[in-house]
PDB file of C-alpha atoms in Angstrom:
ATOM      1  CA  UNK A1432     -73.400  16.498  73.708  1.00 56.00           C
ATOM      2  CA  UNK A1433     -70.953  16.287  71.160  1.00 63.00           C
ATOM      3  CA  UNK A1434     -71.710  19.433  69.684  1.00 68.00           C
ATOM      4  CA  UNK A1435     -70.501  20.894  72.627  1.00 69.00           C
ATOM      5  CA  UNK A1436     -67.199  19.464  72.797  1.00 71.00           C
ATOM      6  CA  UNK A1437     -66.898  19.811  69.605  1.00 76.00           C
ATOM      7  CA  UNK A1438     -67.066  23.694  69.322  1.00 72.00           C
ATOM      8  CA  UNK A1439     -64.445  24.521  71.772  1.00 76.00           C
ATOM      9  CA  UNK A1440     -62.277  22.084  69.702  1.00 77.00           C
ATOM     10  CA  UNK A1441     -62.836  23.957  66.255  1.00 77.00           C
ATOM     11  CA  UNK A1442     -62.210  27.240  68.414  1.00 77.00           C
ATOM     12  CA  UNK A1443     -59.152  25.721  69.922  1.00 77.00           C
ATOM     13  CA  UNK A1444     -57.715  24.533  66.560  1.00 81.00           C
ATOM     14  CA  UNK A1445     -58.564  27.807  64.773  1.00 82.00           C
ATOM     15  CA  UNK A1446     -56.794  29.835  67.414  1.00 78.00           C
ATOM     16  CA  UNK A1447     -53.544  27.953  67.178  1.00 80.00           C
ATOM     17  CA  UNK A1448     -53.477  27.782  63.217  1.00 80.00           C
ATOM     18  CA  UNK A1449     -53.569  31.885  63.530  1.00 80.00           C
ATOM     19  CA  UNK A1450     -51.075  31.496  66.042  1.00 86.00           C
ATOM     20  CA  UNK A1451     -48.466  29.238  65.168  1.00 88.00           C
ATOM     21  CA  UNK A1452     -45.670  30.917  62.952  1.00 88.00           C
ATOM     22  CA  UNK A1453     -43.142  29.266  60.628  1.00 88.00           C
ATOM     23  CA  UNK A1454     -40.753  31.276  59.498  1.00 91.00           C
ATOM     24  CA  UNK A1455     -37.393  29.955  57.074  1.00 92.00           C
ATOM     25  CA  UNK A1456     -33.899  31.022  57.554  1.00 92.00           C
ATOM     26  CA  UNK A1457     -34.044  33.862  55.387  1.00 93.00           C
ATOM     27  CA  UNK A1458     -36.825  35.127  56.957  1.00 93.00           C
ATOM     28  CA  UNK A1459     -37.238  37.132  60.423  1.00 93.00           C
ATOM     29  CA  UNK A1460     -40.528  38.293  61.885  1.00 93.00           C
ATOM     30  CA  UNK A1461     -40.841  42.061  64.052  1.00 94.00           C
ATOM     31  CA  UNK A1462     -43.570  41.474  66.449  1.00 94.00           C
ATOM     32  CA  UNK A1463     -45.320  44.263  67.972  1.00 94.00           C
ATOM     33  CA  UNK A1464     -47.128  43.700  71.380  1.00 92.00           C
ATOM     34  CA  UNK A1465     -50.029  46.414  71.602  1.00 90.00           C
ATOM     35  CA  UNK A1466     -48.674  48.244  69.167  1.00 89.00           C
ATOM     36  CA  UNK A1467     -45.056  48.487  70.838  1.00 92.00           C
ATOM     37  CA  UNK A1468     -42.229  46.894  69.829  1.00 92.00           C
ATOM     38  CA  UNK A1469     -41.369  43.626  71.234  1.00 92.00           C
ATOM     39  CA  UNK A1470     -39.007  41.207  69.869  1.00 92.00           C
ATOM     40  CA  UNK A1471     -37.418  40.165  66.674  1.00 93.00           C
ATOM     41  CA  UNK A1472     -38.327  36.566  65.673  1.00 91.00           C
ATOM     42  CA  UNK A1473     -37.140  33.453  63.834  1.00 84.00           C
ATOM     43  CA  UNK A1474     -36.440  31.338  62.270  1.00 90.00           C
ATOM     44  CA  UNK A1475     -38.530  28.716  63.038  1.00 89.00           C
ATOM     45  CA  UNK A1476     -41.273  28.183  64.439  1.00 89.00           C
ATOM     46  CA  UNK A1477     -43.397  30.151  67.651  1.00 86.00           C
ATOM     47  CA  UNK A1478     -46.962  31.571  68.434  1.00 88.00           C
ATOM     48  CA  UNK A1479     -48.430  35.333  67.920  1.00 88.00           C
ATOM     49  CA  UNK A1480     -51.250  35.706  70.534  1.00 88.00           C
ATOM     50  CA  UNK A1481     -53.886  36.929  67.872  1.00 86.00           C
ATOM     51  CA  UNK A1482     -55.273  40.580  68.563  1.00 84.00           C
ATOM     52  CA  UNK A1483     -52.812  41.068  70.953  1.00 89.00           C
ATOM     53  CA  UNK A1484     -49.575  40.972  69.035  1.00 90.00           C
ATOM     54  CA  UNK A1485     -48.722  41.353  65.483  1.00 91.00           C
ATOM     55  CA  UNK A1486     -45.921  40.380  63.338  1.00 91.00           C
ATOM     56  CA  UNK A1487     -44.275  41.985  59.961  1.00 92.00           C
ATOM     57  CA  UNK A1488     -42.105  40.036  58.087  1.00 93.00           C
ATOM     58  CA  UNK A1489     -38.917  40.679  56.081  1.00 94.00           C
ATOM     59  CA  UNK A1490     -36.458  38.824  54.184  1.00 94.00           C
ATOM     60  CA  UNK A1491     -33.107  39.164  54.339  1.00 94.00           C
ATOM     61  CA  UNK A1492     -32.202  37.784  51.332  1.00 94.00           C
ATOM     62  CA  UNK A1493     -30.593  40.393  48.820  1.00 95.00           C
ATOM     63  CA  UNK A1494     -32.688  42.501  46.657  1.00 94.00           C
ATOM     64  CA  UNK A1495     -32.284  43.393  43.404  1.00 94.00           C
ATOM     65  CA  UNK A1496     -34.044  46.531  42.187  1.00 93.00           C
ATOM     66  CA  UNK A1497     -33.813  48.130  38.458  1.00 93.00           C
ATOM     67  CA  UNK A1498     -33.230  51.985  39.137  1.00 92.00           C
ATOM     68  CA  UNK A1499     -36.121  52.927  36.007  1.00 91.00           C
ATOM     69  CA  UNK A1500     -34.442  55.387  33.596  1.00 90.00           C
ATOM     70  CA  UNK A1501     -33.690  58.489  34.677  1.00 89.00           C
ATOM     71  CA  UNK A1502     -32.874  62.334  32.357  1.00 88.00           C
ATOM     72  CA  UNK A1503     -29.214  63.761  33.438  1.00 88.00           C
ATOM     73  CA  UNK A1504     -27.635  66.653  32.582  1.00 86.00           C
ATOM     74  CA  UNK A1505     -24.287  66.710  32.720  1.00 86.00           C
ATOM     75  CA  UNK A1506     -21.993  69.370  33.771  1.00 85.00           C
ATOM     76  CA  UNK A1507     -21.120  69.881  29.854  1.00 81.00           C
ATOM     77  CA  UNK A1508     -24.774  70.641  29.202  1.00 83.00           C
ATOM     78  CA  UNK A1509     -25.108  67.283  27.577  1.00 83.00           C
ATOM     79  CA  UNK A1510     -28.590  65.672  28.160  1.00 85.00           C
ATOM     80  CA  UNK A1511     -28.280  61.420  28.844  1.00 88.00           C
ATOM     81  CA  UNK A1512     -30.768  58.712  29.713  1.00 90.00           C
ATOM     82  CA  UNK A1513     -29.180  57.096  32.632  1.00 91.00           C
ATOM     83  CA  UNK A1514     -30.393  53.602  34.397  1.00 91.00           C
ATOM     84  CA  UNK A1515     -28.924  51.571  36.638  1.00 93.00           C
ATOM     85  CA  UNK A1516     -29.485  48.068  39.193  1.00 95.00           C
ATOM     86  CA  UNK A1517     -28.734  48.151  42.963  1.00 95.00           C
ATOM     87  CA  UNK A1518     -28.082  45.527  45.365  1.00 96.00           C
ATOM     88  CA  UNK A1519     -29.369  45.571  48.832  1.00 96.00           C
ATOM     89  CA  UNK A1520     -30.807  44.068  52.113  1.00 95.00           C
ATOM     90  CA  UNK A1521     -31.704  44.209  55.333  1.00 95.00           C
ATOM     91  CA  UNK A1522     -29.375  44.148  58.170  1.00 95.00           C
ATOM     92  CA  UNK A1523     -31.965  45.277  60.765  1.00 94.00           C
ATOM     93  CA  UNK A1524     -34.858  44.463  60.076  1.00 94.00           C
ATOM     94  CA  UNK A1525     -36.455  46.375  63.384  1.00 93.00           C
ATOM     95  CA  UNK A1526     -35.154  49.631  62.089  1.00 94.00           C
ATOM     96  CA  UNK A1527     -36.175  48.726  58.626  1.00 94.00           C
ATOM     97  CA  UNK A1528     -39.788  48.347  59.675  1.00 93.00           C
ATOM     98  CA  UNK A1529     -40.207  51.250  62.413  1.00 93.00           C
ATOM     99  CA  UNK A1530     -37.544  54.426  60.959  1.00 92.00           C
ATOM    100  CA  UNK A1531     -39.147  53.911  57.272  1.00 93.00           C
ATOM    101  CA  UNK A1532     -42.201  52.780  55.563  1.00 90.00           C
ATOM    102  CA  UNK A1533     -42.135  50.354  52.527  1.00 92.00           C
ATOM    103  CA  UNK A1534     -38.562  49.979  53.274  1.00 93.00           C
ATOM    104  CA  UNK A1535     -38.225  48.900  49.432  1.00 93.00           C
ATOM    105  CA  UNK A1536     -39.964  51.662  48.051  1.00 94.00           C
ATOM    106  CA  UNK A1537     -37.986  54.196  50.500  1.00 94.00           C
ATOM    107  CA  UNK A1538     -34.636  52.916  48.530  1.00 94.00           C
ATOM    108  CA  UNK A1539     -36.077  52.892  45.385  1.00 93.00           C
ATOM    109  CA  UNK A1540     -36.762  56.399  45.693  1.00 94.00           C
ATOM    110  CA  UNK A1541     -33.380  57.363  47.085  1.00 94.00           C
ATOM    111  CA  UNK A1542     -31.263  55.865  44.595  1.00 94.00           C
ATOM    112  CA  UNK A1543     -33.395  57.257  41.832  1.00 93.00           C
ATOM    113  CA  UNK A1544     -32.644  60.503  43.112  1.00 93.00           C
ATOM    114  CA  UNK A1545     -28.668  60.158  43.899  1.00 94.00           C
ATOM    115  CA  UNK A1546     -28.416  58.727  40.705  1.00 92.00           C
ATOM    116  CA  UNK A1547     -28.825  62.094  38.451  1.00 91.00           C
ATOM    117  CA  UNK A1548     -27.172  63.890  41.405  1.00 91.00           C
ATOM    118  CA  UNK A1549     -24.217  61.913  41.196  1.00 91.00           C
ATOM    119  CA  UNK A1550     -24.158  61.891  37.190  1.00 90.00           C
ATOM    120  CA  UNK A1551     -24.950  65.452  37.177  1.00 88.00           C
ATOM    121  CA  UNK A1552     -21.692  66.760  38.947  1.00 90.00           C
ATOM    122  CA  UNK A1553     -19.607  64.890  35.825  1.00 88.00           C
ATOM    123  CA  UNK A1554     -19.251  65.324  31.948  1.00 86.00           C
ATOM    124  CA  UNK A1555     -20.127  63.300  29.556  1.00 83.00           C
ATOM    125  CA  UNK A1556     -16.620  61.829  29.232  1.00 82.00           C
ATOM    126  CA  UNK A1557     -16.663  60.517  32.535  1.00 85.00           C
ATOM    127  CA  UNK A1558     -19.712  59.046  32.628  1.00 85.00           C
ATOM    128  CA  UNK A1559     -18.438  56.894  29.741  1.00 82.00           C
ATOM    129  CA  UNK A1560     -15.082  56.103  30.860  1.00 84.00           C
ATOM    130  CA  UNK A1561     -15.159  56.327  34.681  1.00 88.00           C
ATOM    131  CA  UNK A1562     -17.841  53.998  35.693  1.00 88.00           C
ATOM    132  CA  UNK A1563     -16.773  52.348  38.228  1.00 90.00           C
ATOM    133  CA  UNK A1564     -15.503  55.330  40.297  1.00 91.00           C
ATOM    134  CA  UNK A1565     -18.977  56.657  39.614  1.00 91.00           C
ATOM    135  CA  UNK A1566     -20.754  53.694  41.011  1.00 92.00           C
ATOM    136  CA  UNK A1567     -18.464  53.441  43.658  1.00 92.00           C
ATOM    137  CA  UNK A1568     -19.922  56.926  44.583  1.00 92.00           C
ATOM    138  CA  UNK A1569     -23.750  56.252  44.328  1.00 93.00           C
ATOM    139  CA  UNK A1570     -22.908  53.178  46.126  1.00 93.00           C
ATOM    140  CA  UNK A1571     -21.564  55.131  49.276  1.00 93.00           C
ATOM    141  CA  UNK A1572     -24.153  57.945  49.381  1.00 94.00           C
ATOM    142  CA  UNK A1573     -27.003  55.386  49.367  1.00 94.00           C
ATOM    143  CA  UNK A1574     -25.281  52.986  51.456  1.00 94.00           C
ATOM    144  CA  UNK A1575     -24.732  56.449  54.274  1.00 93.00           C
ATOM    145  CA  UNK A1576     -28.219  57.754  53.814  1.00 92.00           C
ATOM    146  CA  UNK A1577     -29.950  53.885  54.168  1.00 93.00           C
ATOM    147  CA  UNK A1578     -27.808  53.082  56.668  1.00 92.00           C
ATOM    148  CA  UNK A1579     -30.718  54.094  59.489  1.00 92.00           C
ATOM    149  CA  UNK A1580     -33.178  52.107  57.454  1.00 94.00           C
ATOM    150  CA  UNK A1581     -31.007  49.139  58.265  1.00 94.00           C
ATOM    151  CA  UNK A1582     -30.358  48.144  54.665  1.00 95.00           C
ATOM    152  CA  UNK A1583     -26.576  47.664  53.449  1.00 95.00           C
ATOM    153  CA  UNK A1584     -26.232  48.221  50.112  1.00 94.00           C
ATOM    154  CA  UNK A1585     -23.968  45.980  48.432  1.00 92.00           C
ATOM    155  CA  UNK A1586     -23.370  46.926  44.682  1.00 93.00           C
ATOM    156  CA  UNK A1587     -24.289  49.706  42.113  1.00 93.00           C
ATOM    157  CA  UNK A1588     -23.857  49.221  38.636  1.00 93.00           C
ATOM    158  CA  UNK A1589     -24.643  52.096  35.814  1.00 91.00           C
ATOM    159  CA  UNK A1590     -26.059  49.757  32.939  1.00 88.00           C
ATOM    160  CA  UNK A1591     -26.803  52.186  29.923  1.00 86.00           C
ATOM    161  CA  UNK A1592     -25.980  55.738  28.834  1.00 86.00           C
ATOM    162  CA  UNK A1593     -27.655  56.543  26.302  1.00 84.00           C
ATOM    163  CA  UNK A1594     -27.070  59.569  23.828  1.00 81.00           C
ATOM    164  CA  UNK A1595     -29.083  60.810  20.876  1.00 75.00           C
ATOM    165  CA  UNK A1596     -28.394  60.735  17.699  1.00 75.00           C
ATOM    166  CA  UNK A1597     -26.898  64.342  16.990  1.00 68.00           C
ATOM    167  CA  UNK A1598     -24.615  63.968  19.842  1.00 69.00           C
ATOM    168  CA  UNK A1599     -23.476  60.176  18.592  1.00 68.00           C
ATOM    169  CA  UNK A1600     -22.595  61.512  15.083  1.00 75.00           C
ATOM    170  CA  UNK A1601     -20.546  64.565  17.320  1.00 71.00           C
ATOM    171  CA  UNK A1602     -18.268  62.339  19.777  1.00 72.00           C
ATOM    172  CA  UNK A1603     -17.821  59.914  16.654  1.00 75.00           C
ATOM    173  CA  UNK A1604     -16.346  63.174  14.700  1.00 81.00           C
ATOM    174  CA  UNK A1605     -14.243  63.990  17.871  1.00 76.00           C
ATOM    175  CA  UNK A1606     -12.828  60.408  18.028  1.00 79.00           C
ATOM    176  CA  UNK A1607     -11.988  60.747  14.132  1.00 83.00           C
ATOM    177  CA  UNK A1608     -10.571  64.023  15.027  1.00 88.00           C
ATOM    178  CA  UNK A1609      -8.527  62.438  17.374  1.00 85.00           C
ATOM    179  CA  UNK A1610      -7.376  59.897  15.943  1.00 87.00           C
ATOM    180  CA  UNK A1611      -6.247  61.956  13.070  1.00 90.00           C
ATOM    181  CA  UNK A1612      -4.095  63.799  15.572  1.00 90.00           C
ATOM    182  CA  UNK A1613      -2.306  60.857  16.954  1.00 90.00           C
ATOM    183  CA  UNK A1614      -1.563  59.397  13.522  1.00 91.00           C
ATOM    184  CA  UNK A1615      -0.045  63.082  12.790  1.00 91.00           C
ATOM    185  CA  UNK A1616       2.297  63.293  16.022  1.00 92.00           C
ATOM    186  CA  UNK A1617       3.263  59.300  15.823  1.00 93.00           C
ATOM    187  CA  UNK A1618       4.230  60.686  11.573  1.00 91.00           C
ATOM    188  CA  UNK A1619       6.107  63.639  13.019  1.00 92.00           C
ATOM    189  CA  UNK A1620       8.130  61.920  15.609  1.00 91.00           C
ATOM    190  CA  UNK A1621       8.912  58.842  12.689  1.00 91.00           C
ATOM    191  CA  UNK A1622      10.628  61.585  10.697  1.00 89.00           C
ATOM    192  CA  UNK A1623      12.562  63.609  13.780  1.00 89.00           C
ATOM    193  CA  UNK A1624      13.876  59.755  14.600  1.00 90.00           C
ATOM    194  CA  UNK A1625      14.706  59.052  10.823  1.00 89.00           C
ATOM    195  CA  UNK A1626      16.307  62.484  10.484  1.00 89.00           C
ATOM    196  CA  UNK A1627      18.197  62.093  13.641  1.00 88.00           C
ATOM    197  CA  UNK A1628      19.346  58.513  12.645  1.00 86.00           C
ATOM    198  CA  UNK A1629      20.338  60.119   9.056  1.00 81.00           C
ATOM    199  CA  UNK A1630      22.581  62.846  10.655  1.00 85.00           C
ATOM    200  CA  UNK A1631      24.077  59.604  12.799  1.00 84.00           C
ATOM    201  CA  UNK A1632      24.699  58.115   9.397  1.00 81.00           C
ATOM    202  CA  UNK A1633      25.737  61.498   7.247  1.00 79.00           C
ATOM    203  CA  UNK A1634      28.692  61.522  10.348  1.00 82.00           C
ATOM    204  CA  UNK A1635      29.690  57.958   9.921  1.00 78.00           C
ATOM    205  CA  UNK A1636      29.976  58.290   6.253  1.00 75.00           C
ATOM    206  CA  UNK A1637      31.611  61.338   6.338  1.00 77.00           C
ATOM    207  CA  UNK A1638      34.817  60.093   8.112  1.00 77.00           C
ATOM    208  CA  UNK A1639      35.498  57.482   5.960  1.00 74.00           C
ATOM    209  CA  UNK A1640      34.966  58.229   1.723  1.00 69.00           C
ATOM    210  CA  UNK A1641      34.885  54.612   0.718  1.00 73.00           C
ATOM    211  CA  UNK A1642      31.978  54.121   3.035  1.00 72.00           C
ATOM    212  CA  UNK A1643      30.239  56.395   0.694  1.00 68.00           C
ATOM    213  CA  UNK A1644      30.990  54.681  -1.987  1.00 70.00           C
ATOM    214  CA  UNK A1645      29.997  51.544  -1.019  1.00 74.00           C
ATOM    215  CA  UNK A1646      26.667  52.892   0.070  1.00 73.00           C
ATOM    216  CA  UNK A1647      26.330  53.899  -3.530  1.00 70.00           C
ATOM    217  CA  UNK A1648      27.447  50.490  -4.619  1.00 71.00           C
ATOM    218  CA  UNK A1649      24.894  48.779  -3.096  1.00 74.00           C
ATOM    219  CA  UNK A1650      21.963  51.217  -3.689  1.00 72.00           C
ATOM    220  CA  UNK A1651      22.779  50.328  -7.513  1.00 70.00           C
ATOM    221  CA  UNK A1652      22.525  47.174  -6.659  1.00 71.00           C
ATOM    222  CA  UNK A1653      19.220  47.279  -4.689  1.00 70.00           C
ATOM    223  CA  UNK A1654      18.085  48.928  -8.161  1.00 67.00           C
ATOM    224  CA  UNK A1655      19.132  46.331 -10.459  1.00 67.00           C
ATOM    225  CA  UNK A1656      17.295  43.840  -8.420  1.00 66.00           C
ATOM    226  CA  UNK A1657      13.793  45.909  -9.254  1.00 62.00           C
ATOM    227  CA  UNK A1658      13.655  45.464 -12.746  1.00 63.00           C
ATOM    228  CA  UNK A1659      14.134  49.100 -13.562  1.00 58.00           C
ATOM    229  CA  UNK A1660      15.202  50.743 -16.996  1.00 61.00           C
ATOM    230  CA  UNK A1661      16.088  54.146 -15.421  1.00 63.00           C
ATOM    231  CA  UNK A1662      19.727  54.480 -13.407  1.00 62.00           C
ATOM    232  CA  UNK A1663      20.119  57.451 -11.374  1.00 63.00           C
ATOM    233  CA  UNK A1664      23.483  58.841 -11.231  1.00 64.00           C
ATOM    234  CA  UNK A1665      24.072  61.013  -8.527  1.00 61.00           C
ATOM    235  CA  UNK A1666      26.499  63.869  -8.453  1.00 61.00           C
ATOM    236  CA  UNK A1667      28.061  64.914  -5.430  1.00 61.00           C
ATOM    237  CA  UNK A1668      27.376  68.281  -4.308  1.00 59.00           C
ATOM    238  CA  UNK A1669      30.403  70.488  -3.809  1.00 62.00           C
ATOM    239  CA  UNK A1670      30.716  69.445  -8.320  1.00 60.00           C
ATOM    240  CA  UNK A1671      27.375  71.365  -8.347  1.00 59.00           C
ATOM    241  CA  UNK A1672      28.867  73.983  -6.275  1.00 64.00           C
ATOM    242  CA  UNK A1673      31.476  74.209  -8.399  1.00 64.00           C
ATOM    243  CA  UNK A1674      29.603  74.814 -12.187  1.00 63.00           C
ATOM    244  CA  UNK A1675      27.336  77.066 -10.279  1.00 66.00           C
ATOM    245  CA  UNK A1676      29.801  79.694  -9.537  1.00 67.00           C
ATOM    246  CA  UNK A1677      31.682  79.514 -12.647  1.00 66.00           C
ATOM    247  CA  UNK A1678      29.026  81.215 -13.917  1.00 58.00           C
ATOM    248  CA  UNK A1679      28.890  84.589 -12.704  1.00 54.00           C
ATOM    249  CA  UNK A1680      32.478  84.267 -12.306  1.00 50.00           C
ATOM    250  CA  UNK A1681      32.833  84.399 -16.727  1.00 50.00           C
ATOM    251  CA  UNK A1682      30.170  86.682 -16.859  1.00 49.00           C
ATOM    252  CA  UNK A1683      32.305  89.176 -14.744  1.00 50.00           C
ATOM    253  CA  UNK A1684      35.173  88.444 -16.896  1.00 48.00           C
ATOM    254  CA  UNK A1685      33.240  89.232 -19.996  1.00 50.00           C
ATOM    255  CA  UNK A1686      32.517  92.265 -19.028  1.00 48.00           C
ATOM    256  CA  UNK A1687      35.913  93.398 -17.643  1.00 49.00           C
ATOM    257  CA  UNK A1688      36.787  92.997 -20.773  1.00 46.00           C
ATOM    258  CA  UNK A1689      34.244  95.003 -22.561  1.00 45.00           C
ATOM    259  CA  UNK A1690      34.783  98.267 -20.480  1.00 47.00           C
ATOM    260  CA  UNK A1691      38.777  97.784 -21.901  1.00 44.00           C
TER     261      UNK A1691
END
């Protein structure tokens, strides 16, 4: 007698632990009644009639995936190692279960393959230099093509470059070579400023001859101070100007009076 109470209780109790459904708040359940489409669920808790409906469950929680390394050529011809991690979830989870299967894999995929797309249509400067424009970019493509999936991607972020050796040793000679440059032009524009703040001075000088000489003055005096044994004594110009056409001048004369 008690067996046969007893069964339809076990039955009972088995059919309502495969029922009942708990679900948390990060959770929501797509249940499919014969196959079709019926309701999103949760959270909480509610009953799936077993064999009649069925349930798939996704989390809404963000998901972050490691894009694996991927080979890009750039637009330069240079050849990189490119990876990168992308942020994501669900927003619907009824189109994320019926437009796509393995919702997760489906993204994977798709930001693999923007990735050297993206990449590809830059050199190898702005990979370097321009990241975030460039994950700004992959960002919106993926975000536009998962968009039916209902998944919203939230972030993209390039995380390596990588080069090989040859081409390291190559942009390090560039940035020597380029810092060479700049250490010419900021040399070159030091002596136009002296030169023009000389002229300035020449000007100054030149309106006023004891100005001159007190310039000399005190550059005698900045020379004593240095524990030097030689003195410079300089001559002015128009004296030198002076002795060097006497010269020619006597040898003229000499010879004027040879031919008498």
């Amino acid at each position: 007698m008690m067996i046969s109470y007893l069964v339809p209780l076990v039955l009972v109790i088995m059919f309502l632990a495969a029922s009942i459904r708990i679900l948390p708040e990060y959770k929501r359940g797509v249940v499919f009644f014969l196959g079709r489409f019926q309701a999103v669920k949760g959270p909480g808790l509610f009953i799936i009639i077993p064999g009649i409906q069925k349930m798939e469950v996704v989390d809404l929680r963000v998901i972050t995936m490691d894009v694996p390394e991927q080979d890009v050529i750039s637009q330069d011809n240079v050849t990189v190692k490119v990876n990168a991690v992308l942020y994501f979830r669900v927003v619907d989870p009824e189109k994320a279960i019926i437009q796509v299967e393995h919702f997760v894999n489906a993204t994977s995929q798709l930001a693999q393959t923007t990735l050297r797309s993206v990449l590809g249509k830059h050199d190898l400067d702005e990979m370097l230099s321009e990241r975030d424009k460039l994950n700004d970019d992959i960002q919106e493509i993926i975000d536009a093509s998962a968009e039916g999936w209902g998944i919203k991607v939230a972030n993209v972020e390039i995380k390596h470059v990588d080069l090989d050796e040859s081409m390291i040793r190559a942009i390090a000679r560039q940035a020597e070579a380029e810092r060479e440059r700049r250490a010419k032009v900021i040399h070159a524009e030091g002596e136009l400023q002296a030169s023009k703040k000389l002229v300035e001075a020449a000007n100054i000088m030149s309106e006023n001859s004891a100005a001159l000489q007190l310039r000399y003055l005190q550059t005698m005096s900045d020379m004593s101070n240095k524990n030097a044994s030689t003195i410079v004594v300089p001559l002015p110009i128009d004296l030198m100007e002076a002795f060097r056409h006497m010269g020619p001048a006597r040898g003229t004369s000499d010879k004027g009076s040879s031919q008498e």
